[in-house]
Amino acid sequence: MENPESVSRESKTKKRRKTLNDDQTQSISNNMKWRTEAEQQIYSSKLFEALRQVRRNNSPAEANHRPRGRVVREAADRVLAVAAKGRTRWSRAILTSRLRLRFKKVRKQKVTGGGRLRKVEVRKENKGITVLQRKVRVLGRLVPGCRKLSFPNLLEETTDYIAALEMQVRAMTALTQLLTGGAGGLAAPVDQLQSNLTSPT
Amino acid sequence: MEGTVIRSGSAGSEEDGTEVESFQFGEEIQGLMSVPPESGSSFTALLGLPATQAMELLHSPESDEAPATLSGEARVDQCQKPYLPSFNCSPSFPSNAALVERAARFSIFAGGSGEDSPDTNSMPSNSSRVKNEPMDTDSNPTTPPPLISDPTVGNRNLKSAKRKEREKKVKGPSKKNKNVASESSEDAEKLPYVHVRARRGQATDSHSLAERARREKINARMKLLQELVPGCNRISGTALVLDEIINHVQSLQRQVEFLSMRLAAVNPRIDFNLDSLLAAESGSLMDSSMFTPLVWPEVQVNGNRQQYQQQWQYDAYNQPVWGREEDNHNFITPENSLLSYDSSANSGTSSLRVNLLKMEL
């Protein structure tokens, strides 16, 4: 003769307890997925195809508008987002942003304008926005599609995003090595770059 | 409100106080007292060191108490009989009264059956979503007699809550002795959405509990991030760790940028390379024993591609990409083999490819 409400509450607490533990395990397993060889190969093959696609699209129309690096970068990000299978917010944001940018180029300008205003605000009201808050916002800007996300969710997205980025770097390095035919020569500058970037921190 | 872990904070304080008492009153009590605290500051441990009033309350349901629910409780009850004559003073009245309240609840609890009472709803718990330990409701030092009525209300709920408490790991006694502010709003009778364990010496109001739950979430995720970002393990403090994370993300993005520029430089060659590779390798590699590895990445990629096609059909921009991939299905496989070999080991196959590339160039 258990009270249905209390039973449901109990189940809720059990579920909540489970989700709290499952959260971590799931995020860890997701991180490990980005590290697997299979994932990297899938990404590499898709990237390769996308690059060929870009090549074919690029020659007639956009070669003059955008630098090729930009196009490649966007293609790489898009493929990465696809590899994420849409489970994470940043991957969905990347994929949808491509569509938006294609159809509405004005929107991009608006966004940057707002960003400048926000910067000025922060400088003036230094005490209103704490140091931590500012950093959280910077991080939110870095991770695509996570600007107005709550802190714990933002951290989760960042975790997955960092793992995905590392895989992207590995795959692109391998691809570059493969395509340019240099095994050691290419890896060196990339490592140097990495060390230069990380050493000051 | 910045709470430390909320776990029967006042209970912990009582335990300390009563422990002092035990020393004063005799070794027997001491010996008996030592048992519950060792159990890990459980509620029963706290109950084991109550004031006289608690004992009186506890004695009544003792007979009914089943040995089932909480072994600690049984222990406590057994211990309490000899305590009765010895305990006469209560150094800290409010805490004792609170403890009494809790003890009363628990004792009647233990005596009661395991069903959840509908009375839990009657307890006007606020909209707190965090589960409080039953003991946390001791904030109001009301007199014991009126408290007897309360246990009946919050019985079953507390009991099930207590069970869960037992299952959960309990932290060691904290050093804080906190008299909880009078938010008896916990009432704790209501099973919340998140089961947060309040540890000793910490605030027990709903806000701090929710804060604690949120904080634990954030800390767990920060831990994961720290493991992911190199060099973050030694840094303590959220701000610095965030700095590291931001730097790492920025460096990774810059690397991607750099690599993409490099790939773009290489890009004009891709078509040539691929065509030549396909022409050259389709003859050489396919014939060799590398056929089986070809199958494996093919299967994976195909599976993923189909999945993506189903999911991302709306993505018009990608439509031609998927279509192309379908068309170039057979072209992919040698490329997959290339990549798999490349990543697995830079063996002679990769050099073979490299040679092919160089020849084409």
mmCIF file of N, CA, C and O in Angstrom, chain B residues 13-46:
data_model
loop_
_atom_site.group_PDB
_atom_site.id
_atom_site.type_symbol
_atom_site.label_atom_id
_atom_site.label_comp_id
_atom_site.label_asym_id
_atom_site.label_seq_id
_atom_site.Cartn_x
_atom_site.Cartn_y
_atom_site.Cartn_z
ATOM 1 N N SER B 13 27.024 17.731 15.485
ATOM 2 C CA SER B 13 27.407 18.513 16.651
ATOM 3 C C SER B 13 26.957 17.815 17.904
ATOM 4 O O SER B 13 27.643 17.782 18.905
ATOM 5 N N GLU B 14 25.780 17.251 17.784
ATOM 6 C CA GLU B 14 25.299 16.560 18.977
ATOM 7 C C GLU B 14 26.198 15.398 19.307
ATOM 8 O O GLU B 14 26.462 15.097 20.439
ATOM 9 N N GLU B 15 26.619 14.788 18.275
ATOM 10 C CA GLU B 15 27.446 13.610 18.563
ATOM 11 C C GLU B 15 28.680 14.033 19.327
ATOM 12 O O GLU B 15 29.098 13.397 20.280
ATOM 13 N N ASP B 16 29.240 15.104 18.908
ATOM 14 C CA ASP B 16 30.437 15.563 19.621
ATOM 15 C C ASP B 16 30.105 15.899 21.050
ATOM 16 O O ASP B 16 30.808 15.538 21.980
ATOM 17 N N GLY B 17 29.004 16.589 21.179
ATOM 18 C CA GLY B 17 28.643 17.002 22.535
ATOM 19 C C GLY B 17 28.366 15.818 23.430
ATOM 20 O O GLY B 17 28.838 15.721 24.549
ATOM 21 N N THR B 18 27.649 14.895 22.824
ATOM 22 C CA THR B 18 27.306 13.756 23.660
ATOM 23 C C THR B 18 28.518 12.888 23.917
ATOM 24 O O THR B 18 28.603 12.218 24.922
ATOM 25 N N GLU B 19 29.390 12.904 22.996
ATOM 26 C CA GLU B 19 30.606 12.134 23.257
ATOM 27 C C GLU B 19 31.325 12.690 24.459
ATOM 28 O O GLU B 19 31.857 11.965 25.278
ATOM 29 N N VAL B 20 31.328 13.991 24.532
ATOM 30 C CA VAL B 20 31.959 14.603 25.704
ATOM 31 C C VAL B 20 31.255 14.125 26.948
ATOM 32 O O VAL B 20 31.855 13.764 27.949
ATOM 33 N N GLU B 21 29.953 14.126 26.820
ATOM 34 C CA GLU B 21 29.187 13.679 27.978
ATOM 35 C C GLU B 21 29.568 12.267 28.376
ATOM 36 O O GLU B 21 29.701 11.922 29.535
ATOM 37 N N SER B 22 29.710 11.463 27.340
ATOM 38 C CA SER B 22 29.979 10.061 27.662
ATOM 39 C C SER B 22 31.244 9.950 28.467
ATOM 40 O O SER B 22 31.341 9.142 29.380
ATOM 41 N N PHE B 23 32.196 10.707 28.097
ATOM 42 C CA PHE B 23 33.438 10.638 28.873
ATOM 43 C C PHE B 23 33.204 10.990 30.320
ATOM 44 O O PHE B 23 33.799 10.428 31.218
ATOM 45 N N GLN B 24 32.298 11.933 30.473
ATOM 46 C CA GLN B 24 32.058 12.353 31.837
ATOM 47 C C GLN B 24 31.342 11.280 32.623
ATOM 48 O O GLN B 24 31.534 11.142 33.818
ATOM 49 N N PHE B 25 30.516 10.549 31.938
ATOM 50 C CA PHE B 25 29.589 9.718 32.694
ATOM 51 C C PHE B 25 29.988 8.269 32.830
ATOM 52 O O PHE B 25 29.348 7.529 33.521
ATOM 53 N N GLY B 26 31.009 7.891 32.215
ATOM 54 C CA GLY B 26 31.377 6.506 32.503
ATOM 55 C C GLY B 26 31.890 5.782 31.288
ATOM 56 O O GLY B 26 31.586 6.110 30.154
ATOM 57 N N GLU B 27 32.655 4.826 31.566
ATOM 58 C CA GLU B 27 33.285 4.067 30.501
ATOM 59 C C GLU B 27 32.263 3.252 29.743
ATOM 60 O O GLU B 27 32.378 3.041 28.552
ATOM 61 N N GLU B 28 31.294 2.795 30.463
ATOM 62 C CA GLU B 28 30.311 1.958 29.801
ATOM 63 C C GLU B 28 29.662 2.712 28.658
ATOM 64 O O GLU B 28 29.571 2.261 27.539
ATOM 65 N N ILE B 29 29.269 3.900 29.031
ATOM 66 C CA ILE B 29 28.648 4.711 28.012
ATOM 67 C C ILE B 29 29.648 4.969 26.899
ATOM 68 O O ILE B 29 29.326 4.949 25.727
ATOM 69 N N GLN B 30 30.819 5.195 27.301
ATOM 70 C CA GLN B 30 31.870 5.484 26.336
ATOM 71 C C GLN B 30 32.009 4.349 25.344
ATOM 72 O O GLN B 30 32.059 4.539 24.158
ATOM 73 N N GLY B 31 32.075 3.148 25.956
ATOM 74 C CA GLY B 31 32.239 2.012 25.066
ATOM 75 C C GLY B 31 31.072 1.885 24.109
ATOM 76 O O GLY B 31 31.230 1.646 22.929
ATOM 77 N N LEU B 32 29.902 2.084 24.667
ATOM 78 C CA LEU B 32 28.723 1.943 23.825
ATOM 79 C C LEU B 32 28.671 3.057 22.800
ATOM 80 O O LEU B 32 28.255 2.857 21.680
ATOM 81 N N MET B 33 29.095 4.197 23.242
ATOM 82 C CA MET B 33 29.036 5.335 22.350
ATOM 83 C C MET B 33 29.998 5.157 21.202
ATOM 84 O O MET B 33 29.740 5.589 20.110
ATOM 85 N N SER B 34 31.106 4.596 21.492
ATOM 86 C CA SER B 34 32.128 4.522 20.448
ATOM 87 C C SER B 34 31.654 3.691 19.290
ATOM 88 O O SER B 34 32.109 3.844 18.178
ATOM 89 N N VAL B 35 30.789 2.796 19.569
ATOM 90 C CA VAL B 35 30.352 1.906 18.476
ATOM 91 C C VAL B 35 29.620 2.674 17.377
ATOM 92 O O VAL B 35 29.988 2.591 16.238
ATOM 93 N N PRO B 36 28.632 3.430 17.722
ATOM 94 C CA PRO B 36 27.904 4.086 16.632
ATOM 95 C C PRO B 36 28.777 5.051 15.843
ATOM 96 O O PRO B 36 28.696 5.084 14.643
ATOM 97 N N PRO B 37 29.619 5.832 16.498
ATOM 98 C CA PRO B 37 30.402 6.757 15.681
ATOM 99 C C PRO B 37 31.278 6.006 14.704
ATOM 100 O O PRO B 37 31.527 6.468 13.616
ATOM 101 N N GLU B 38 31.732 4.887 15.089
ATOM 102 C CA GLU B 38 32.605 4.176 14.173
ATOM 103 C C GLU B 38 31.860 3.707 12.944
ATOM 104 O O GLU B 38 32.438 3.429 11.919
ATOM 105 N N SER B 39 30.604 3.593 13.121
ATOM 106 C CA SER B 39 29.831 3.110 11.977
ATOM 107 C C SER B 39 29.807 4.124 10.859
ATOM 108 O O SER B 39 29.274 3.873 9.820
ATOM 109 N N GLY B 40 30.371 5.279 11.137
ATOM 110 C CA GLY B 40 30.468 6.226 10.035
ATOM 111 C C GLY B 40 29.491 7.351 10.179
ATOM 112 O O GLY B 40 28.905 7.808 9.226
ATOM 113 N N SER B 41 29.348 7.802 11.375
ATOM 114 C CA SER B 41 28.497 8.951 11.632
ATOM 115 C C SER B 41 27.135 8.768 11.019
ATOM 116 O O SER B 41 26.603 9.639 10.379
ATOM 117 N N SER B 42 26.632 7.632 11.191
ATOM 118 C CA SER B 42 25.285 7.407 10.685
ATOM 119 C C SER B 42 24.301 8.037 11.635
ATOM 120 O O SER B 42 24.655 8.516 12.709
ATOM 121 N N PHE B 43 23.109 7.980 11.221
ATOM 122 C CA PHE B 43 22.094 8.582 12.072
ATOM 123 C C PHE B 43 21.951 7.826 13.374
ATOM 124 O O PHE B 43 21.747 8.391 14.416
ATOM 125 N N THR B 44 22.041 6.560 13.253
ATOM 126 C CA THR B 44 21.904 5.793 14.474
ATOM 127 C C THR B 44 23.026 6.117 15.435
ATOM 128 O O THR B 44 22.852 6.115 16.636
ATOM 129 N N ALA B 45 24.171 6.373 14.867
ATOM 130 C CA ALA B 45 25.274 6.765 15.737
ATOM 131 C C ALA B 45 24.874 7.998 16.513
ATOM 132 O O ALA B 45 25.086 8.091 17.719
ATOM 133 N N LEU B 46 24.296 8.911 15.799
ATOM 134 C CA LEU B 46 23.869 10.116 16.471
ATOM 135 C C LEU B 46 22.780 9.805 17.468
ATOM 136 O O LEU B 46 22.714 10.338 18.552
#
